[in-house]
PDB file of C-alpha atoms in Angstrom:
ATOM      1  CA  UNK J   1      -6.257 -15.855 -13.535  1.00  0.00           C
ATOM      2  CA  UNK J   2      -7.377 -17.306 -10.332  1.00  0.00           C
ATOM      3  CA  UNK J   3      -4.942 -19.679  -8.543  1.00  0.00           C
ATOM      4  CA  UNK J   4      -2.426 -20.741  -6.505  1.00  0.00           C
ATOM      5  CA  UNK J   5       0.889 -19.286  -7.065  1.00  0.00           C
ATOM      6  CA  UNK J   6       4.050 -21.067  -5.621  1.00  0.00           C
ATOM      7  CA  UNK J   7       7.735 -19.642  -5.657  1.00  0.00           C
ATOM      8  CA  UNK J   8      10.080 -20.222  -6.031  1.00  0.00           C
ATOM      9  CA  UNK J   9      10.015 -23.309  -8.309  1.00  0.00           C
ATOM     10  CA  UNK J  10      13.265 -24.695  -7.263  1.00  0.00           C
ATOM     11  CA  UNK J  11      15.180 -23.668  -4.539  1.00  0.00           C
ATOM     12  CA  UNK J  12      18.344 -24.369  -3.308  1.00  0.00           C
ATOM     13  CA  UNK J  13      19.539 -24.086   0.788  1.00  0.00           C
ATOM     14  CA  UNK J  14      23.045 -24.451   2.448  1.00  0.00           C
ATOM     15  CA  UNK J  15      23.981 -25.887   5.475  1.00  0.00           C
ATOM     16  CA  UNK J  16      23.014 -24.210   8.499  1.00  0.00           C
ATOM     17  CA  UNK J  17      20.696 -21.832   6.532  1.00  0.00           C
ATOM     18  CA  UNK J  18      16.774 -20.955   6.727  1.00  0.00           C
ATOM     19  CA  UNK J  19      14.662 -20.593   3.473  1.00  0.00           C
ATOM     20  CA  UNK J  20      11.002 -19.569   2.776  1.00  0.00           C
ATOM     21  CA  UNK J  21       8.825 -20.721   0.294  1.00  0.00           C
ATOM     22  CA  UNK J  22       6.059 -18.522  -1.023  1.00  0.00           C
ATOM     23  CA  UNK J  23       2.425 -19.555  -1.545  1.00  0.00           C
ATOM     24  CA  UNK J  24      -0.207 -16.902  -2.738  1.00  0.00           C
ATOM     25  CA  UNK J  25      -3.888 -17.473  -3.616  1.00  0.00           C
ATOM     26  CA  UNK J  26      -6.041 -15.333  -4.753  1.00  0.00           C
ATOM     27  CA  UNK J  27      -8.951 -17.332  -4.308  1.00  0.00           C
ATOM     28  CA  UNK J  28     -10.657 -16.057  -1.562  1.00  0.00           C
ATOM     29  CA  UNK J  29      -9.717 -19.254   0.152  1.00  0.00           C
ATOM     30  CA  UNK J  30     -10.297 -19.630   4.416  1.00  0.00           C
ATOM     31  CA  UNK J  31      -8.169 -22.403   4.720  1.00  0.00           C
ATOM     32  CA  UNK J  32      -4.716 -23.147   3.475  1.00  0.00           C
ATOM     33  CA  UNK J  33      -2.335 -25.956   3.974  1.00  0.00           C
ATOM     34  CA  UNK J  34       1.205 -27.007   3.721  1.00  0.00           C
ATOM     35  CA  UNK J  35       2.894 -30.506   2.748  1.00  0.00           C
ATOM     36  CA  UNK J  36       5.715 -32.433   2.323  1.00  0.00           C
ATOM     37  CA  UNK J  37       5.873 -35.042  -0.144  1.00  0.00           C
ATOM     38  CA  UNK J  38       9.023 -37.244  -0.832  1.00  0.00           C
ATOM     39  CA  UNK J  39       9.995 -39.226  -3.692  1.00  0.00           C
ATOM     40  CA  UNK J  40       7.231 -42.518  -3.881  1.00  0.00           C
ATOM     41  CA  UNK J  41       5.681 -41.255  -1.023  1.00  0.00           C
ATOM     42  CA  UNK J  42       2.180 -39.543  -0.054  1.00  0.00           C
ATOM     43  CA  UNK J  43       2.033 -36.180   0.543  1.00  0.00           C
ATOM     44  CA  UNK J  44       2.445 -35.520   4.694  1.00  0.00           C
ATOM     45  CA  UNK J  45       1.065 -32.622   6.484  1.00  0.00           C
ATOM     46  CA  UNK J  46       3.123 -30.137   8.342  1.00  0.00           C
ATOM     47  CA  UNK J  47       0.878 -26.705   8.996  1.00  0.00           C
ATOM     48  CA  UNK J  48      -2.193 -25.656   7.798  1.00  0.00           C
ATOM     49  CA  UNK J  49      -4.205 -22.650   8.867  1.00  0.00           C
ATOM     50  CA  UNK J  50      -8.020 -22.343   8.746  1.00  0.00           C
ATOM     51  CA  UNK J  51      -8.345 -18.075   9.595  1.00  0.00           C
ATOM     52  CA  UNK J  52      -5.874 -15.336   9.683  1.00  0.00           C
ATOM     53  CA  UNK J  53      -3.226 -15.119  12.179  1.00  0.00           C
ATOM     54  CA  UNK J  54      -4.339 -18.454  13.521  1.00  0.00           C
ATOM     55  CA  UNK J  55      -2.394 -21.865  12.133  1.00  0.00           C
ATOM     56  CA  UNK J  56      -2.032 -25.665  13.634  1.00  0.00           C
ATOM     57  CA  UNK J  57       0.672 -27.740  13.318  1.00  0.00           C
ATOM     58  CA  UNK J  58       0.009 -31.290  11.444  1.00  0.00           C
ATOM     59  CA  UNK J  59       2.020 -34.335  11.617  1.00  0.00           C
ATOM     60  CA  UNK J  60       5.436 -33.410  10.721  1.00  0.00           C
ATOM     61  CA  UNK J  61       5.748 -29.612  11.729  1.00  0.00           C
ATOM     62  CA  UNK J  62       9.461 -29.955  13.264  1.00  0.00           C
ATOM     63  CA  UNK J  63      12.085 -27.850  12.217  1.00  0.00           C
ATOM     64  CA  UNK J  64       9.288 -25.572  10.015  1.00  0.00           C
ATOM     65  CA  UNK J  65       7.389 -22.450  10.974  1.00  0.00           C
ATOM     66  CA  UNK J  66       5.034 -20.532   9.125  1.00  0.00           C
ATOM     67  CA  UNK J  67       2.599 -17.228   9.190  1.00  0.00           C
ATOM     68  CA  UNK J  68      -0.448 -16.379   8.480  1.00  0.00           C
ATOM     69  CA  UNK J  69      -1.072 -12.497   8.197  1.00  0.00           C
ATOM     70  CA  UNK J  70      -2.820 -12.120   5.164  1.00  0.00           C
ATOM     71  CA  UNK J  71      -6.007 -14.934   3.860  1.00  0.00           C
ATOM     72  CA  UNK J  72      -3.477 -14.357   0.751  1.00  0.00           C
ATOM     73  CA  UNK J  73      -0.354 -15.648   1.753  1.00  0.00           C
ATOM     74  CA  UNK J  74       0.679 -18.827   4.192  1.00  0.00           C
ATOM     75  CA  UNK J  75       4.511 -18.441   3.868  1.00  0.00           C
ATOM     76  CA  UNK J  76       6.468 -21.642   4.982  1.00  0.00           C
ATOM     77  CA  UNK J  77      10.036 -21.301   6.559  1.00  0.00           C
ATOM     78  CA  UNK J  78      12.449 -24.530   6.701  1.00  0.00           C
ATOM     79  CA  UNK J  79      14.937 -23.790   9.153  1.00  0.00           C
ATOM     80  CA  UNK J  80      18.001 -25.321   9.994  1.00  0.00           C
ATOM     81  CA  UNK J  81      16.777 -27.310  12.523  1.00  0.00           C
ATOM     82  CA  UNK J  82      14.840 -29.358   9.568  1.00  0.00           C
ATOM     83  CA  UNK J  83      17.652 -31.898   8.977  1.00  0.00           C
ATOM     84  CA  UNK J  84      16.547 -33.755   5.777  1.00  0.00           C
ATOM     85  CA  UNK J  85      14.521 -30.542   4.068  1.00  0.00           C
ATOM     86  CA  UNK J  86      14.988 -32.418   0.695  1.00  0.00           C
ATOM     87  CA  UNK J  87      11.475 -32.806  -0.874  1.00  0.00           C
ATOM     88  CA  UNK J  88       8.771 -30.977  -2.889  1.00  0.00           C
ATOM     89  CA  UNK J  89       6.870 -28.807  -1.414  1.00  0.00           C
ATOM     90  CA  UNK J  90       2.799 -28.302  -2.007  1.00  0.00           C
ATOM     91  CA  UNK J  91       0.692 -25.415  -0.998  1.00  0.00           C
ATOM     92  CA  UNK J  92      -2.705 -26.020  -1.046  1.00  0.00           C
ATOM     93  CA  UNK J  93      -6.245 -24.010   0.222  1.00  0.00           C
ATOM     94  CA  UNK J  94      -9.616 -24.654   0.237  1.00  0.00           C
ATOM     95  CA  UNK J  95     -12.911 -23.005   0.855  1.00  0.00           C
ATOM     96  CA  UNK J  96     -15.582 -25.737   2.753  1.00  0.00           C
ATOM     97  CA  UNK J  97     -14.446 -28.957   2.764  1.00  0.00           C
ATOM     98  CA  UNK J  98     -11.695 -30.653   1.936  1.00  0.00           C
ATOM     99  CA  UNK J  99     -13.207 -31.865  -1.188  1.00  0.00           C
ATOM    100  CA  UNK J 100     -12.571 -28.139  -2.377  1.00  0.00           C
ATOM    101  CA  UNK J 101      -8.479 -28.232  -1.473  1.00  0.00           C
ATOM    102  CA  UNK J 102      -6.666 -27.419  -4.317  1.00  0.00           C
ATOM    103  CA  UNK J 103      -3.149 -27.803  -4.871  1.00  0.00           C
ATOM    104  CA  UNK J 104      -0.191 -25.163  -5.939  1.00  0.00           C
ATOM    105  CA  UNK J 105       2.201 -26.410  -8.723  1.00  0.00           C
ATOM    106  CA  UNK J 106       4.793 -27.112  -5.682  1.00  0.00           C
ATOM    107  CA  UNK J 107       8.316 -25.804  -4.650  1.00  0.00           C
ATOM    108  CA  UNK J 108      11.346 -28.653  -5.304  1.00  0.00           C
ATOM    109  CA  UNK J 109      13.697 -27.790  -2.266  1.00  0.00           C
ATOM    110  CA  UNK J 110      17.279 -29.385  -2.184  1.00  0.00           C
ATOM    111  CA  UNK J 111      20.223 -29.108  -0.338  1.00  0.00           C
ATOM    112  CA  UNK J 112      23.438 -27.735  -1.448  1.00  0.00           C
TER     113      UNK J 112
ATOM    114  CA  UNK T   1       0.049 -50.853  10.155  1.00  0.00           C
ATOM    115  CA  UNK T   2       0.190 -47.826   8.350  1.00  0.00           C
ATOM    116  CA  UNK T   3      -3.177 -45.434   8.306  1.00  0.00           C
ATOM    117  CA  UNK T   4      -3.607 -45.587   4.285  1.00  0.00           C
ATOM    118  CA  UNK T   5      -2.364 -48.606   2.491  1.00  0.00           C
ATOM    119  CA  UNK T   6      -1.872 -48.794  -1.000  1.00  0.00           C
ATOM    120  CA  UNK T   7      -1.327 -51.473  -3.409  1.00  0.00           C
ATOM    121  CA  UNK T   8       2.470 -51.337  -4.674  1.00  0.00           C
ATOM    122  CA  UNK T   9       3.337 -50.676  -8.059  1.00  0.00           C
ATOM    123  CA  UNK T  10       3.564 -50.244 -10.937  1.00  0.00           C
ATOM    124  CA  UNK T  11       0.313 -51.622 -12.282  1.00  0.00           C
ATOM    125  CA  UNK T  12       0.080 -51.466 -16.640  1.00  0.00           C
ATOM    126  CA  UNK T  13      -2.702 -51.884 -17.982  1.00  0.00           C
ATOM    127  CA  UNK T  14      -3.629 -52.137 -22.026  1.00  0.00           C
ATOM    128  CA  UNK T  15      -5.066 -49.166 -23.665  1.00  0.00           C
ATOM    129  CA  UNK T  16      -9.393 -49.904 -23.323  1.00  0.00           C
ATOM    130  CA  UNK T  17      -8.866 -52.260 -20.213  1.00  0.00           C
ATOM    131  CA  UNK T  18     -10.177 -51.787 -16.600  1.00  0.00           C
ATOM    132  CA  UNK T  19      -7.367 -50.556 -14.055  1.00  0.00           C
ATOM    133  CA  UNK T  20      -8.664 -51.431 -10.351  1.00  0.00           C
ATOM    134  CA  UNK T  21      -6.652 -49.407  -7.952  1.00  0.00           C
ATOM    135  CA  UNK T  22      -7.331 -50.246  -4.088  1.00  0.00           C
ATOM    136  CA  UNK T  23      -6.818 -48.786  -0.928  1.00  0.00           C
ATOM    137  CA  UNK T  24      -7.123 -49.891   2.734  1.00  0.00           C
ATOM    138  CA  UNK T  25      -7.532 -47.722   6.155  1.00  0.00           C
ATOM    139  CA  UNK T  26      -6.766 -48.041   9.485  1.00  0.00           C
ATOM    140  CA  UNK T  27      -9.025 -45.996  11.609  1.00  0.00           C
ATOM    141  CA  UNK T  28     -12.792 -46.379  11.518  1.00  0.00           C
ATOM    142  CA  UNK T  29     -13.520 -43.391  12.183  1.00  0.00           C
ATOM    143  CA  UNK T  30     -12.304 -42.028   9.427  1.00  0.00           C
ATOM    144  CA  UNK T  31     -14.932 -40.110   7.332  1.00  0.00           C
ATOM    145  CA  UNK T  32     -14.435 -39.077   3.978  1.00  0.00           C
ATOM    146  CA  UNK T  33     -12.054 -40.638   0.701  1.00  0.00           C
ATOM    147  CA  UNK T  34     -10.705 -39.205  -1.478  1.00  0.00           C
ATOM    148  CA  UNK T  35      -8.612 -39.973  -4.990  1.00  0.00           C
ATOM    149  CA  UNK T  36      -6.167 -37.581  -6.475  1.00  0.00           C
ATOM    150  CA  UNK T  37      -4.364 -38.150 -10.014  1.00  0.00           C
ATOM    151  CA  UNK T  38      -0.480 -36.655  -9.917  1.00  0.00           C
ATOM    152  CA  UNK T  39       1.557 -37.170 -13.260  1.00  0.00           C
ATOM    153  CA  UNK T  40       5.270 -36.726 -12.894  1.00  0.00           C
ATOM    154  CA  UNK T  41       6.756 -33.614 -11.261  1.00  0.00           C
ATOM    155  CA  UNK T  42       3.131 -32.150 -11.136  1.00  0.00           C
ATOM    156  CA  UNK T  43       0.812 -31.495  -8.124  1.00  0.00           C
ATOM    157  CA  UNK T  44      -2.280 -34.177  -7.623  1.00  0.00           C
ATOM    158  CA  UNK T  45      -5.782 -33.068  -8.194  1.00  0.00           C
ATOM    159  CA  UNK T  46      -8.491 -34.481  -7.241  1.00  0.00           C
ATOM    160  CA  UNK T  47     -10.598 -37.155  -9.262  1.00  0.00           C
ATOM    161  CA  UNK T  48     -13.285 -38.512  -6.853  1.00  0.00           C
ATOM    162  CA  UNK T  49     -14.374 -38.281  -3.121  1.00  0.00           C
ATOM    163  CA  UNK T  50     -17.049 -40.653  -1.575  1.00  0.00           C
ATOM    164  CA  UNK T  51     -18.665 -40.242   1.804  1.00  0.00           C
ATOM    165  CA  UNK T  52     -20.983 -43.251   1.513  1.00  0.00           C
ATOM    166  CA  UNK T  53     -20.911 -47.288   1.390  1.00  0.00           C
ATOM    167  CA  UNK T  54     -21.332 -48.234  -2.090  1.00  0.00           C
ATOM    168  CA  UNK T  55     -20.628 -47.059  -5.704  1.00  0.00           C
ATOM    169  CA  UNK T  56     -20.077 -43.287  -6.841  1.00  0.00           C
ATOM    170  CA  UNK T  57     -19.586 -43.210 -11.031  1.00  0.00           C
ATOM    171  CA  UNK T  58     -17.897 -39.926 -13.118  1.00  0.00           C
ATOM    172  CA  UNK T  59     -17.440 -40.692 -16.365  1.00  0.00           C
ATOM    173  CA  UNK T  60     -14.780 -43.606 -16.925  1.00  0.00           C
ATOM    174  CA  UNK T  61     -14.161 -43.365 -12.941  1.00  0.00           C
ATOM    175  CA  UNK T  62     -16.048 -45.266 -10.186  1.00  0.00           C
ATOM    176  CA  UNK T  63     -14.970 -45.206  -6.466  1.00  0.00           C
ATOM    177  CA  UNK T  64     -16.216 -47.966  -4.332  1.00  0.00           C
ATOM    178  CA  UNK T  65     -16.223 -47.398  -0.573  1.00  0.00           C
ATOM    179  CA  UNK T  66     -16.692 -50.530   1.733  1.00  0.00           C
ATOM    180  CA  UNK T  67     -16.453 -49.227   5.701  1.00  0.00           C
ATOM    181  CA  UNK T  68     -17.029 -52.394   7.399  1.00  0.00           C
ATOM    182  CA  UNK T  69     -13.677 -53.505   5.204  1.00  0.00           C
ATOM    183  CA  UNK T  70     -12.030 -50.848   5.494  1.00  0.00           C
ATOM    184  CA  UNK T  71     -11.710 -50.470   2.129  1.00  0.00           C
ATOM    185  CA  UNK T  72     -11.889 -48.017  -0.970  1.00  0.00           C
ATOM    186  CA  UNK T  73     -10.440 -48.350  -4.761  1.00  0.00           C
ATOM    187  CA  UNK T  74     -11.073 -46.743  -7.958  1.00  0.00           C
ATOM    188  CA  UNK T  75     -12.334 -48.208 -11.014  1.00  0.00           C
ATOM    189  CA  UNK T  76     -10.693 -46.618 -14.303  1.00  0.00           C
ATOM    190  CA  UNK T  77     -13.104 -47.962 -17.213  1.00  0.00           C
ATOM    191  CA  UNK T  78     -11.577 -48.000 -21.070  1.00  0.00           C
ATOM    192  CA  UNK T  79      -8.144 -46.716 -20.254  1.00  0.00           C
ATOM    193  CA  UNK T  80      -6.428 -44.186 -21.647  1.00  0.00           C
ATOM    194  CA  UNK T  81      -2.270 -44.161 -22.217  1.00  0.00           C
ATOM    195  CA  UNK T  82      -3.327 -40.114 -20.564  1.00  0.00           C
ATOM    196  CA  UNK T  83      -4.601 -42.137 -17.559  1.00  0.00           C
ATOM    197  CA  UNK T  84      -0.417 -42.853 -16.564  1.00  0.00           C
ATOM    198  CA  UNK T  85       0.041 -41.454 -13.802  1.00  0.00           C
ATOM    199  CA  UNK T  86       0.708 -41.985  -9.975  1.00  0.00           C
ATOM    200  CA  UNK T  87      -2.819 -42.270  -7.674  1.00  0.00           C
ATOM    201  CA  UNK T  88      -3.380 -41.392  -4.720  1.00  0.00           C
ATOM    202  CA  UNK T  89      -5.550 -42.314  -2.028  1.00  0.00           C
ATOM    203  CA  UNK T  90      -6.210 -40.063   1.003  1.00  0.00           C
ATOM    204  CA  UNK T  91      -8.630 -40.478   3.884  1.00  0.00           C
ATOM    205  CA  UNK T  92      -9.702 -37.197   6.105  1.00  0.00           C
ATOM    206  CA  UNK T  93     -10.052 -37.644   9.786  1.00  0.00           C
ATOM    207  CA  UNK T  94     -11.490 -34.883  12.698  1.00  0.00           C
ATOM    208  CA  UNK T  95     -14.202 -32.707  11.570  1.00  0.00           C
ATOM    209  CA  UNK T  96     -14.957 -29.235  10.382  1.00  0.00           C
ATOM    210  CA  UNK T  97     -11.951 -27.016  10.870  1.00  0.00           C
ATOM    211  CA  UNK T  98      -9.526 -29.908  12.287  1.00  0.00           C
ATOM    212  CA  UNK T  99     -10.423 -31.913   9.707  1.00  0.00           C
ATOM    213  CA  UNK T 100      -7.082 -33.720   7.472  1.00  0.00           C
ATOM    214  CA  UNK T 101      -6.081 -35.322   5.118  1.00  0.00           C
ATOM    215  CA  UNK T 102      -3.934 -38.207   5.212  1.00  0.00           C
ATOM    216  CA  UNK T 103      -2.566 -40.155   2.157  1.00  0.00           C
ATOM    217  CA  UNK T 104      -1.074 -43.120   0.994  1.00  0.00           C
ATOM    218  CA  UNK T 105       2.097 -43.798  -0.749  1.00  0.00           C
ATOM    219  CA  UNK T 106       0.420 -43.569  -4.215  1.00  0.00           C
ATOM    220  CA  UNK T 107       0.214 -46.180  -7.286  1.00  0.00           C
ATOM    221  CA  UNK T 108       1.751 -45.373 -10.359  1.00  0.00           C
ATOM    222  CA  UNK T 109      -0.475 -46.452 -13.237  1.00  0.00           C
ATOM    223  CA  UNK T 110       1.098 -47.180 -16.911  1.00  0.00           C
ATOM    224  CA  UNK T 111      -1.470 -47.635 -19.908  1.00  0.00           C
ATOM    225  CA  UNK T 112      -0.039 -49.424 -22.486  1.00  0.00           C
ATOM    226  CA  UNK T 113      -0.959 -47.981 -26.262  1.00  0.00           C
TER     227      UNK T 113
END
């Protein structure tokens, strides 16, 4: 199947800790993006990357970092410096434009 | 004032009726709109995108796009209770490979059986 894989589903960090969330495509997508979205809010943009080994920060990149090694993968860290990490999580990539972005099934992040 | 307005919530509709979801923008420069669907705990995907002033139809959805208002909304003919669901409008700004997305808080939609 051809898709956007997202893990884990739910994910649990400490106090003082770092955590990655994993986003996979298999798409042959260029482009791929992470967001933020809180509870009845839109979704906000922190990274996104359009090539390999090259990403841009979007409007709320504090406190994240991510990679970009492989077209495949577009890990996303939270670090501690992310204060209020608490939201779900959306991976998306796309091929053109960004009619063609197409969303993972998301990562629900909370804090212990 | 926020870049991408949306109406607040909830709007409920009966089952067959016409749900009219709006959406205002900020910047006029802002190029393309966009209108994703995203039922509970699930991630959106997209229903329409319009580029140009007027109409665009698919199905039981029409998106109308007004620039010199500043304005966008989505028409959701004959209603369906698997039409609930939260919508959300997002405008893209910048073009080619700086080109974004930027969305609104969402509507949530209930269709009443």
């Amino acid at each position: 199947d051809g898709g956007i894989t997202q893990s884990p589903k739910y994910l649990f960090r400490k106090e003082g800790q770092n955590v990655t969330l994993s986003c996979e495509q298999n798409l042959n997508h260029d482009a791929m993006y992470w967001y933020r979205q809180d509870p009845g809010q839109g979704l906000r943009l922190i990274y996104y990357s359009q090539i390999v080994n090259d990403f841009q920060k979007g409007d709320i990149a504090e406190g994240y970092s991510v990679s970009r090694e492989k077209k495949e993968s577009f890990p996303l860290t939270v670090t501690s410096a992310q204060k209020n990490p608490t939201a779900f999580y959306l991976c998306a990539s796309s091929y053109g434009g960004l009619e063609t972005q197409y969303f993972g099934p998301g990562t629900r992040l909370l804090v212990l | 004032q926020k870049e991408v307005e949306q109406n607040s919530g909830p709007l409920s509709v009966p089952e067959g009726a016409i749900a009219s979801l709006n959406c205002t923008y900020s910047d006029r420069g802002s190029q393309s709109f966009f209108w994703y669907r995203q039922y509970s705990g699930k991630s959106p995907e997209l229903i329409m995108f319009i580029y140009s002033n007027g109409d665009k139809e698919d199905g039981r959805f029409t998106a109308q796009l007004n620039k010199a208002s500043q304005y966008v909304s989505l028409l959701i003919r004959d209603s369906q209770p698997s039409d609930s669901a939260t919508y959300l409008c997002a405008v893209s700004k910048g073009t080619g490979a700086n080109s974004k997305l930027t969305f609104g808080k969402g509507i949530t939609l209930s269709v009443r059986p």
